[in-house]
Short mmCIF file of C-alpha atoms in Angstrom, two decimals:
data_model
loop_
_atom_site.label_atom_id
_atom_site.label_comp_id
_atom_site.label_asym_id
_atom_site.label_seq_id
_atom_site.Cartn_x
_atom_site.Cartn_y
_atom_site.Cartn_z
CA MET A 5 -1.19 -4.38 219.91
CA GLU A 6 1.08 -3.63 216.96
CA GLU A 7 4.67 -4.41 216.03
CA ARG A 8 6.91 -1.62 214.74
CA PRO A 9 10.28 -2.23 213.06
CA PHE A 10 13.24 -0.48 214.64
CA GLY A 11 16.17 0.43 212.41
CA ASN A 12 17.55 -1.73 209.62
CA PRO A 13 18.26 -5.48 209.66
CA ILE A 14 21.48 -6.37 211.50
CA THR A 15 24.09 -8.63 209.91
CA ASN A 16 26.95 -7.87 212.29
CA PRO A 17 26.58 -9.54 215.73
CA ASN A 18 28.62 -6.74 217.28
CA GLU A 19 25.79 -4.29 216.52
CA VAL A 20 23.14 -6.25 218.45
CA GLU A 21 23.90 -4.80 221.88
CA ILE A 22 23.92 -1.14 220.80
CA THR A 23 20.72 -1.64 218.77
CA VAL A 24 18.91 -3.25 221.71
CA ARG A 25 20.02 -0.38 223.96
CA ARG A 26 18.71 2.12 221.42
CA ALA A 27 15.39 0.27 221.14
CA GLN A 28 15.07 0.25 224.92
CA LYS A 29 15.80 3.98 224.93
CA ALA A 30 12.96 4.53 222.45
CA VAL A 31 10.54 2.40 224.51
CA LEU A 32 11.31 4.35 227.69
CA ASN A 33 10.83 7.70 225.91
CA PRO A 34 7.53 7.17 224.04
CA LYS A 35 6.83 10.89 223.50
CA GLN A 36 9.92 11.29 221.32
CA ASP A 37 10.18 10.33 217.66
CA GLN A 38 11.44 6.74 217.40
CA GLN A 39 13.86 7.63 214.59
CA ILE A 40 15.82 9.86 216.98
CA TYR A 41 17.03 6.76 218.83
CA GLU A 42 17.79 4.57 215.80
CA SER A 43 21.19 6.26 215.60
CA TYR A 44 21.44 7.46 219.21
CA LEU A 45 24.96 7.89 220.59
CA PHE A 46 25.42 7.03 224.26
CA GLY A 47 28.95 8.38 224.38
CA THR A 48 30.74 7.66 227.63
CA LYS A 49 27.55 7.41 229.68
CA SER A 50 27.17 4.28 231.77
CA TYR A 51 23.93 2.30 231.88
CA ILE A 52 22.98 3.90 235.19
CA ASN A 53 23.80 7.48 234.19
CA ASP A 54 21.97 7.20 230.90
CA ALA A 55 18.89 5.61 232.54
CA ALA A 56 18.45 8.76 234.62
CA THR A 57 17.65 10.71 231.42
CA ASN A 58 14.72 8.46 230.42
CA LEU A 59 11.12 9.62 230.74
CA LEU A 60 10.01 6.25 232.14
CA LYS A 61 11.77 3.73 234.35
CA PHE A 62 9.69 0.87 233.07
CA SER A 63 7.28 0.08 230.21
CA LYS A 64 4.95 -2.79 229.34
CA ASN A 65 6.06 -2.47 225.72
CA ILE A 66 8.54 -5.15 224.69
CA ILE A 67 11.57 -5.36 222.41
CA CYS A 68 11.44 -8.24 219.93
CA ILE A 69 14.64 -9.61 218.39
CA GLU A 70 14.09 -11.92 215.43
CA ILE A 71 17.14 -14.05 214.62
CA ARG A 72 17.45 -15.82 211.25
CA GLY A 73 20.20 -18.09 210.01
CA GLU A 74 21.16 -21.62 209.03
CA ASP A 75 22.30 -22.63 212.51
CA THR A 76 19.60 -20.71 214.38
CA LEU A 77 17.60 -22.74 216.88
CA ASN A 78 13.83 -22.90 216.47
CA LEU A 79 13.22 -21.00 219.68
CA SER A 80 11.19 -18.00 220.81
CA LEU A 81 12.51 -16.47 224.02
CA ILE A 82 10.80 -13.71 226.04
CA ASP A 83 13.16 -12.04 228.50
CA LEU A 84 10.96 -10.67 231.28
CA PRO A 85 12.17 -8.13 233.85
CA GLY A 86 13.30 -9.29 237.25
CA ILE A 87 10.63 -9.15 239.94
CA ILE A 88 11.31 -6.42 242.48
CA ARG A 89 10.00 -6.00 246.03
CA HIS A 90 11.30 -2.57 246.93
CA THR A 91 11.76 0.77 245.17
CA GLU A 92 13.92 3.79 245.82
CA SER A 93 10.93 6.05 246.56
CA LYS A 94 7.24 5.74 247.44
CA GLU A 95 6.31 7.33 244.11
CA GLU A 96 7.77 4.30 242.33
CA ARG A 97 5.87 1.66 244.33
CA HIS A 98 3.51 1.18 241.40
CA LEU A 99 6.39 -0.36 239.43
CA VAL A 100 6.29 -3.42 241.70
CA THR A 101 2.69 -4.14 240.69
CA ILE A 102 3.27 -3.36 237.01
CA ILE A 103 6.19 -5.79 236.74
CA GLU A 104 4.32 -8.56 238.58
CA GLU A 105 1.27 -8.15 236.31
CA LEU A 106 3.46 -8.27 233.20
CA VAL A 107 5.23 -11.44 234.32
CA GLN A 108 1.94 -13.12 235.28
CA GLN A 109 0.44 -12.19 231.91
CA TYR A 110 3.13 -14.11 230.03
CA ILE A 111 3.68 -17.11 232.28
CA ALA A 112 -0.09 -17.73 232.59
CA ASN A 113 -0.16 -18.81 228.94
CA GLU A 114 -0.52 -22.60 229.08
CA ASN A 115 1.44 -22.97 225.83
CA SER A 116 4.52 -21.27 227.26
CA ILE A 117 7.49 -22.76 229.07
CA VAL A 118 8.39 -20.85 232.23
CA ILE A 119 12.14 -20.46 232.65
CA ALA A 120 12.47 -19.59 236.32
CA THR A 121 15.82 -17.86 236.81
CA ILE A 122 16.96 -18.55 240.36
CA ALA A 123 20.04 -16.83 241.77
CA CYS A 124 22.13 -19.07 244.03
CA LYS A 125 23.15 -16.17 246.25
CA ASP A 126 19.75 -16.18 248.01
CA ASP A 127 17.53 -18.89 249.46
CA ILE A 128 15.20 -20.35 246.83
CA GLU A 129 12.15 -19.82 249.04
CA ASN A 130 12.78 -16.07 249.10
CA GLN A 131 12.69 -15.63 245.32
CA ALA A 132 9.42 -14.29 243.92
CA ILE A 133 9.52 -16.11 240.60
CA VAL A 134 9.43 -19.46 242.40
CA SER A 135 6.16 -18.67 244.21
CA MET A 136 4.62 -17.16 241.06
CA ALA A 137 5.55 -20.22 239.00
CA ARG A 138 3.99 -22.50 241.61
CA GLU A 139 0.74 -20.54 241.45
CA ILE A 140 0.31 -20.89 237.69
CA ASP A 141 2.00 -24.31 237.39
CA PRO A 142 1.46 -26.10 240.73
CA GLU A 143 2.52 -29.50 239.33
CA GLY A 144 5.70 -28.09 237.78
CA GLN A 145 4.80 -29.51 234.36
CA ARG A 146 6.00 -26.56 232.27
CA THR A 147 8.51 -24.84 234.53
CA LEU A 148 12.25 -25.15 233.94
CA GLY A 149 14.54 -23.96 236.71
CA VAL A 150 17.78 -22.20 235.76
CA LEU A 151 20.26 -21.75 238.60
CA THR A 152 22.52 -18.74 238.08
CA LYS A 153 25.46 -17.13 239.89
CA PRO A 154 26.82 -20.42 241.30
CA ASP A 155 30.07 -18.59 242.05
CA THR A 156 28.26 -16.61 244.80
CA ILE A 157 27.34 -19.67 246.88
CA GLU A 158 28.88 -19.44 250.33
CA LYS A 159 31.15 -22.19 251.57
CA GLY A 160 29.24 -25.03 253.15
CA CYS A 161 25.99 -24.20 251.33
CA HIS A 162 26.64 -26.08 248.07
CA GLU A 163 24.86 -29.24 249.21
CA MET A 164 21.41 -27.60 249.19
CA TRP A 165 21.86 -26.36 245.61
CA VAL A 166 23.24 -29.70 244.45
CA LYS A 167 20.08 -31.41 245.75
CA ILE A 168 17.92 -28.90 243.91
CA PHE A 169 19.95 -29.40 240.72
CA LYS A 170 19.54 -33.19 240.95
CA GLY A 171 15.79 -32.86 241.51
CA GLU A 172 15.89 -34.14 245.06
CA ALA A 173 14.29 -30.92 246.33
CA HIS A 174 11.77 -28.51 244.76
CA GLN A 175 11.13 -30.97 241.96
CA LEU A 176 10.15 -29.85 238.45
CA ARG A 177 9.21 -32.14 235.57
CA LEU A 178 11.56 -30.26 233.24
CA GLY A 179 14.30 -30.22 235.88
CA TYR A 180 17.04 -27.65 236.45
CA PHE A 181 19.98 -26.20 234.54
CA LEU A 182 23.09 -24.58 235.93
CA VAL A 183 24.68 -21.62 234.12
CA LYS A 184 27.38 -19.08 234.89
CA ASN A 185 27.36 -15.81 232.98
CA PRO A 186 30.18 -13.25 232.91
CA THR A 187 30.46 -10.85 235.80
CA LYS A 188 29.99 -7.11 235.30
CA ALA A 189 33.74 -6.62 235.43
CA GLU A 190 34.20 -9.19 232.64
CA LEU A 191 31.47 -7.52 230.56
CA ASP A 192 33.11 -4.14 231.00
CA LYS A 193 36.35 -5.64 229.66
CA GLY A 194 34.46 -6.79 226.55
CA ILE A 195 34.60 -10.55 227.05
CA SER A 196 33.49 -12.42 223.92
CA PHE A 197 30.63 -14.93 223.83
CA GLU A 198 32.98 -17.81 223.03
CA HIS A 199 35.37 -16.90 225.83
CA ALA A 200 32.44 -16.57 228.26
CA ARG A 201 31.23 -20.07 227.39
CA LYS A 202 34.72 -21.55 227.81
CA THR A 203 35.11 -19.82 231.19
CA GLU A 204 31.71 -21.20 232.17
CA MET A 205 32.59 -24.82 231.43
CA ASP A 206 35.99 -24.41 233.13
CA PHE A 207 34.15 -23.33 236.27
CA PHE A 208 31.90 -26.42 236.21
CA SER A 209 34.91 -28.69 235.82
CA ARG A 210 35.82 -27.95 239.42
CA SER A 211 34.34 -29.32 242.65
CA PRO A 212 31.55 -29.69 243.67
CA TRP A 213 30.18 -29.68 240.10
CA THR A 214 32.41 -32.36 238.61
CA SER A 215 30.12 -35.22 239.66
CA LEU A 216 26.99 -33.66 238.14
CA SER A 217 25.58 -34.16 234.65
CA LYS A 218 27.37 -31.90 232.18
CA LYS A 219 24.33 -32.07 229.85
CA ARG A 220 22.52 -29.86 232.32
CA MET A 221 25.26 -27.26 232.56
CA GLY A 222 26.06 -24.27 230.40
CA VAL A 223 24.14 -21.84 228.19
CA ASP A 224 24.74 -23.88 225.03
CA ASN A 225 23.14 -27.01 226.48
CA LEU A 226 20.29 -24.92 227.88
CA ALA A 227 19.52 -23.44 224.44
CA THR A 228 19.54 -26.87 222.79
CA THR A 229 17.27 -28.36 225.46
CA LEU A 230 14.85 -25.44 225.22
CA SER A 231 14.59 -25.97 221.46
CA ASP A 232 13.83 -29.67 222.03
CA ILE A 233 11.22 -28.81 224.67
CA LEU A 234 9.56 -26.35 222.31
CA LEU A 235 9.51 -28.92 219.50
CA SER A 236 7.98 -31.51 221.83
CA ALA A 237 5.32 -29.01 222.93
CA ILE A 238 4.48 -28.28 219.30
CA ARG A 239 4.06 -31.98 218.56
CA THR A 240 1.75 -32.33 221.54
CA LYS A 241 -0.36 -29.44 220.28
CA ILE A 242 -0.55 -30.66 216.67
CA PRO A 243 -4.09 -32.13 217.05
CA ASP A 244 -5.35 -28.83 218.45
CA ILE A 245 -3.50 -26.92 215.74
CA LYS A 246 -5.09 -29.09 213.05
CA GLN A 247 -8.53 -28.46 214.53
CA ASP A 248 -7.94 -24.70 214.57
CA VAL A 249 -6.68 -24.77 210.97
CA THR A 250 -9.70 -26.78 209.86
CA SER A 251 -12.05 -24.32 211.57
CA LEU A 252 -10.32 -21.36 209.92
CA LEU A 253 -10.41 -23.13 206.55
CA ASP A 254 -14.16 -23.76 206.85
CA LYS A 255 -14.71 -20.12 207.73
CA CYS A 256 -12.61 -19.03 204.76
CA ARG A 257 -14.59 -21.26 202.40
CA GLU A 258 -17.83 -19.88 203.81
CA ASN A 259 -16.64 -16.34 203.13
CA LEU A 260 -15.67 -17.31 199.58
CA ARG A 261 -19.13 -18.75 198.95
CA ALA A 262 -20.64 -15.48 200.18
CA LEU A 263 -18.75 -13.48 197.58
CA PRO A 264 -20.90 -12.15 194.69
CA ASP A 265 -20.45 -13.18 191.08
CA PRO A 266 -17.39 -11.75 189.34
CA PRO A 267 -17.96 -8.29 187.84
CA ASN A 268 -18.60 -7.63 184.18
CA LEU A 269 -15.46 -7.24 182.11
CA ASP A 270 -16.76 -3.86 180.94
CA PRO A 271 -16.46 -1.53 183.98
CA HIS A 272 -18.64 1.18 182.40
CA LEU A 273 -21.45 -1.30 181.76
CA GLU A 274 -21.09 -2.70 185.27
CA ALA A 275 -21.30 0.80 186.76
CA CYS A 276 -24.40 1.64 184.72
CA CYS A 277 -26.11 -1.59 185.77
CA LEU A 278 -25.41 -0.95 189.44
CA ILE A 279 -26.61 2.65 189.25
CA ASN A 280 -29.82 1.61 187.48
CA LYS A 281 -30.42 -1.09 190.08
CA PHE A 282 -29.88 1.44 192.85
CA VAL A 283 -32.16 4.06 191.26
CA ASN A 284 -34.93 1.52 190.62
CA ARG A 285 -34.81 0.44 194.24
CA LEU A 286 -35.14 4.02 195.47
CA GLN A 287 -37.95 4.71 193.02
CA SER A 288 -39.77 1.61 194.23
CA TRP A 289 -39.53 2.92 197.80
CA ILE A 290 -40.79 6.36 196.86
CA ASP A 291 -43.69 5.04 194.77
CA ALA A 292 -44.46 2.35 197.38
CA ASP A 293 -45.54 0.03 194.60
CA LYS A 294 -43.74 -3.06 195.94
CA ASP A 295 -42.13 -1.93 199.16
CA SER A 296 -43.93 0.56 201.40
CA ARG A 297 -41.91 0.06 204.59
CA ILE A 298 -40.50 3.61 204.49
CA TRP A 299 -43.97 5.15 204.40
CA GLN A 300 -45.27 2.66 206.95
CA SER A 301 -42.51 3.67 209.35
CA ALA A 302 -43.43 7.34 208.77
CA VAL A 303 -47.11 6.92 209.72
CA GLU A 304 -46.47 7.58 213.42
CA THR A 305 -44.24 10.53 212.51
CA PHE A 306 -46.98 12.09 210.39
CA ALA A 307 -49.59 11.48 213.11
CA LYS A 308 -47.38 13.26 215.62
CA PHE A 309 -46.84 16.09 213.15
CA LYS A 310 -50.60 16.50 212.76
CA LYS A 311 -51.07 16.76 216.53
CA ASP A 312 -48.14 19.16 216.88
CA ILE A 313 -49.56 21.49 214.21
CA ARG A 314 -53.00 21.39 215.81
CA ASN A 315 -51.36 22.03 219.16
CA VAL A 316 -49.99 25.42 218.05
CA GLY A 317 -53.19 26.51 216.28
CA PRO A 318 -55.67 29.16 217.46
CA ARG A 319 -58.33 28.48 220.05
CA PHE A 320 -61.72 29.86 219.21
CA GLY A 321 -64.19 31.20 221.76
CA LEU A 322 -67.69 32.65 221.76
CA LYS A 323 -66.94 35.30 224.37
CA SER A 324 -64.51 38.16 224.58
CA GLY A 325 -62.21 39.40 227.35
CA ASN A 326 -61.20 36.20 229.17
CA GLU A 327 -61.15 32.43 228.75
CA GLU A 328 -64.51 31.81 230.33
CA GLY A 329 -66.72 30.16 227.78
CA VAL A 330 -63.79 29.31 225.51
CA THR A 331 -64.07 26.07 223.60
CA SER A 332 -61.79 24.32 221.17
CA ARG A 333 -64.74 22.91 219.20
CA ILE A 334 -67.92 24.84 218.42
CA GLU A 335 -70.95 22.77 217.70
CA LEU A 336 -73.04 23.65 214.68
CA ALA A 337 -76.07 24.07 216.93
CA GLU A 338 -74.30 26.83 218.89
CA LEU A 339 -73.39 28.61 215.68
CA GLY A 340 -76.97 28.21 214.56
CA PHE A 341 -78.09 29.95 217.73
CA ALA A 342 -75.59 32.72 217.09
CA TYR A 343 -76.96 32.97 213.57
CA LYS A 344 -80.51 33.53 214.82
CA LYS A 345 -79.54 35.98 217.57
CA ARG A 346 -76.69 37.92 215.96
CA LYS A 347 -77.92 37.79 212.39
CA ILE A 348 -74.89 35.88 211.03
CA SER A 349 -75.56 34.40 207.62
CA ILE A 350 -75.83 30.65 207.38
CA GLN A 351 -72.99 30.69 204.84
CA ASP A 352 -70.75 32.39 207.43
CA VAL A 353 -71.72 29.81 210.02
CA GLU A 354 -70.87 26.92 207.72
CA ARG A 355 -67.62 28.58 206.66
CA ILE A 356 -66.47 29.21 210.22
CA TYR A 357 -67.49 25.70 211.18
CA ALA A 358 -65.37 24.34 208.35
CA ILE A 359 -62.40 26.39 209.53
CA ILE A 360 -62.47 25.44 213.19
CA ASP A 361 -63.89 21.93 213.10
CA ASP A 362 -61.95 19.27 211.25
CA PRO A 363 -64.16 16.18 210.86
CA HIS A 364 -61.00 14.02 210.87
CA ASP A 365 -59.78 15.33 214.24
CA ASP A 366 -59.83 12.64 216.91
CA GLY A 367 -59.76 15.23 219.69
CA SER A 368 -56.53 13.84 221.16
CA ALA A 369 -54.35 16.91 220.48
CA ILE A 370 -53.22 18.65 223.65
CA LEU A 371 -53.31 22.41 223.38
CA ASP A 372 -50.06 24.30 223.87
CA ASP A 373 -49.96 26.55 226.91
CA GLY A 374 -49.03 29.38 224.58
CA TYR A 375 -52.19 29.27 222.47
CA THR A 376 -53.93 32.48 221.46
CA ILE A 377 -57.68 32.85 221.81
CA VAL A 378 -59.62 34.07 218.80
CA THR A 379 -63.05 35.24 219.87
CA GLU A 380 -66.26 35.59 217.93
CA ASP A 381 -66.02 39.37 218.17
CA GLN A 382 -62.52 39.29 216.66
CA ILE A 383 -63.73 37.16 213.77
CA GLU A 384 -66.62 39.52 213.12
CA ASP A 385 -64.21 42.43 213.21
CA LEU A 386 -61.95 40.65 210.72
CA LEU A 387 -64.93 39.94 208.48
CA HIS A 388 -65.90 43.58 208.56
CA ARG A 389 -62.40 44.90 207.87
CA SER A 390 -61.67 42.32 205.17
CA ARG A 391 -64.88 42.79 203.18
CA GLY A 392 -64.34 44.44 199.84
CA ARG A 393 -66.64 44.11 196.88
CA GLN A 394 -68.39 41.16 198.45
CA LEU A 395 -72.03 41.47 199.32
CA PRO A 396 -72.84 42.56 202.88
CA ALA A 397 -74.03 40.12 205.55
CA GLY A 398 -75.47 37.12 203.84
CA GLY A 399 -72.73 37.08 201.20
CA PHE A 400 -69.44 35.19 201.05
CA ILE A 401 -66.71 35.28 203.71
CA PRO A 402 -63.69 37.21 202.41
CA TYR A 403 -60.69 34.96 201.82
CA GLN A 404 -58.49 37.55 203.54
CA THR A 405 -60.16 36.69 206.86
CA LEU A 406 -59.00 33.09 206.72
CA ARG A 407 -55.58 34.14 205.47
CA THR A 408 -55.11 36.64 208.31
CA ILE A 409 -55.93 34.01 210.95
CA VAL A 410 -53.62 31.44 209.38
CA GLU A 411 -50.73 33.90 208.98
CA ARG A 412 -51.02 34.82 212.64
CA PHE A 413 -50.16 31.23 213.68
CA HIS A 414 -48.20 29.63 210.86
CA GLY A 415 -44.89 30.93 212.27
CA LYS A 416 -45.21 28.29 215.00
CA TRP A 417 -45.25 25.52 212.43
CA MET A 418 -41.49 25.62 211.81
CA VAL A 419 -40.41 23.52 214.83
CA PRO A 420 -42.84 20.60 214.37
CA THR A 421 -42.29 20.75 210.61
CA MET A 422 -38.52 20.41 210.94
CA GLU A 423 -38.91 17.64 213.53
CA CYS A 424 -41.15 15.71 211.17
CA LEU A 425 -38.81 16.27 208.23
CA SER A 426 -35.78 15.21 210.28
CA ALA A 427 -37.47 12.01 211.48
CA VAL A 428 -38.51 11.03 207.95
CA ALA A 429 -35.04 11.91 206.62
CA THR A 430 -33.41 9.72 209.28
CA THR A 431 -35.63 6.78 208.35
CA PHE A 432 -34.88 7.25 204.68
CA ALA A 433 -31.13 7.63 205.33
CA THR A 434 -31.09 4.32 207.24
CA GLU A 435 -32.77 2.51 204.37
CA LEU A 436 -30.51 4.31 201.90
CA GLU A 437 -27.39 3.10 203.71
CA ILE A 438 -28.70 -0.48 203.56
CA ALA A 439 -29.39 -0.11 199.84
CA VAL A 440 -25.90 1.26 199.17
CA GLU A 441 -24.34 -1.70 200.99
CA GLU A 442 -26.51 -4.26 199.18
CA VAL A 443 -25.93 -2.83 195.70
CA PHE A 444 -22.35 -1.52 195.93
CA GLY A 445 -21.05 -3.62 198.84
CA LYS A 446 -18.52 -5.54 196.75
CA TYR A 447 -16.99 -2.23 195.65
CA PRO A 448 -16.08 -0.51 198.97
CA ASP A 449 -14.47 2.49 197.26
CA VAL A 450 -17.64 3.17 195.25
CA ALA A 451 -19.85 2.72 198.30
CA GLY A 452 -17.66 5.17 200.21
CA ILE A 453 -18.10 7.81 197.51
CA ILE A 454 -21.88 7.40 197.34
CA TRP A 455 -22.46 7.29 201.09
#
């Protein structure tokens, strides 16, 4: 939730109404630029005709009016919309729920005073605000009833409202007030605030109101009483307020203690010291002389990389044509037998054994389904085609033979290699981010540039 200023401060009371109307216009047309409505001209449009041009009929956003002055009462007033039960069309039924939820949201606050506005032209039991106030304040401890439109009471029905006003029915701890605001016709004629208040008190000077307490009649008395009620509520909450302030103060002091020492007066020297500290930390990680956690975390990654590379390597077999007799590991005894029968030199046997049998292999690598079989005949053919100045059988194995076999499969190394590199880079980046925060944390702008 955020608060946005609307227009410039108002010093002329006559500008309040038009400014509030403009603010409401902006709230009900959220897709338009707010500044459009800061100087909006309504012209001769009535409230009803102008409302038809709004994008929304209702909004949960509120209009805040902050009043400052020497004679201003210490009072915060939230004017909530009237609760409705029916709408003009089915498409607008959702407005009933929205308004009820908004009202409940505000009156549920235990620190608020609920001013239940009750129109005298309808039975009190039929008015929604009364039932809602009873739900959130069943004992009536923080609900103040305000009876309005007393001029609409039918003849012979005044007695019921007089009992309510006196607290003899529907009792509330804060009691009831009786007010009479100008009619629409009087507002259209531009009645002033002072004249409206005088007309109000003249009305209450007539029967049946003459015998009732004048301190509970009129808008002026209501405003004064509300200010007193608010002040009393604040005094009641002072112990809780002190506790909250103390808690916030302790938290503030804790944050101050957590602050690092003040920086060096020489910014260049401070920057050099921080950079050197950062570089030394990274170098320590890379060398693993004091902190080897990066390399320790990469052990599993490297083990997986080893298996992945072995997984895409060639599969050697003693036979040609199909996979029958194919083996991923050729025992030295079998090669020795091949040496005796096929006249392969013992140097060739040892060399091939070294190529296809890694003494560090744990045998846990799972061969890829896409492996390629390299048979004994193919190796012999490679030996024959790769031999140059080397001595015939019994001499050394040409290096080109090994290179040809490796080149045939090394293209499959790219995927596992990049996966390994990415995993290690991610680990290092995580540690690097921690290091940046620890070294440059008290200089957020510098940390943002580095990371």
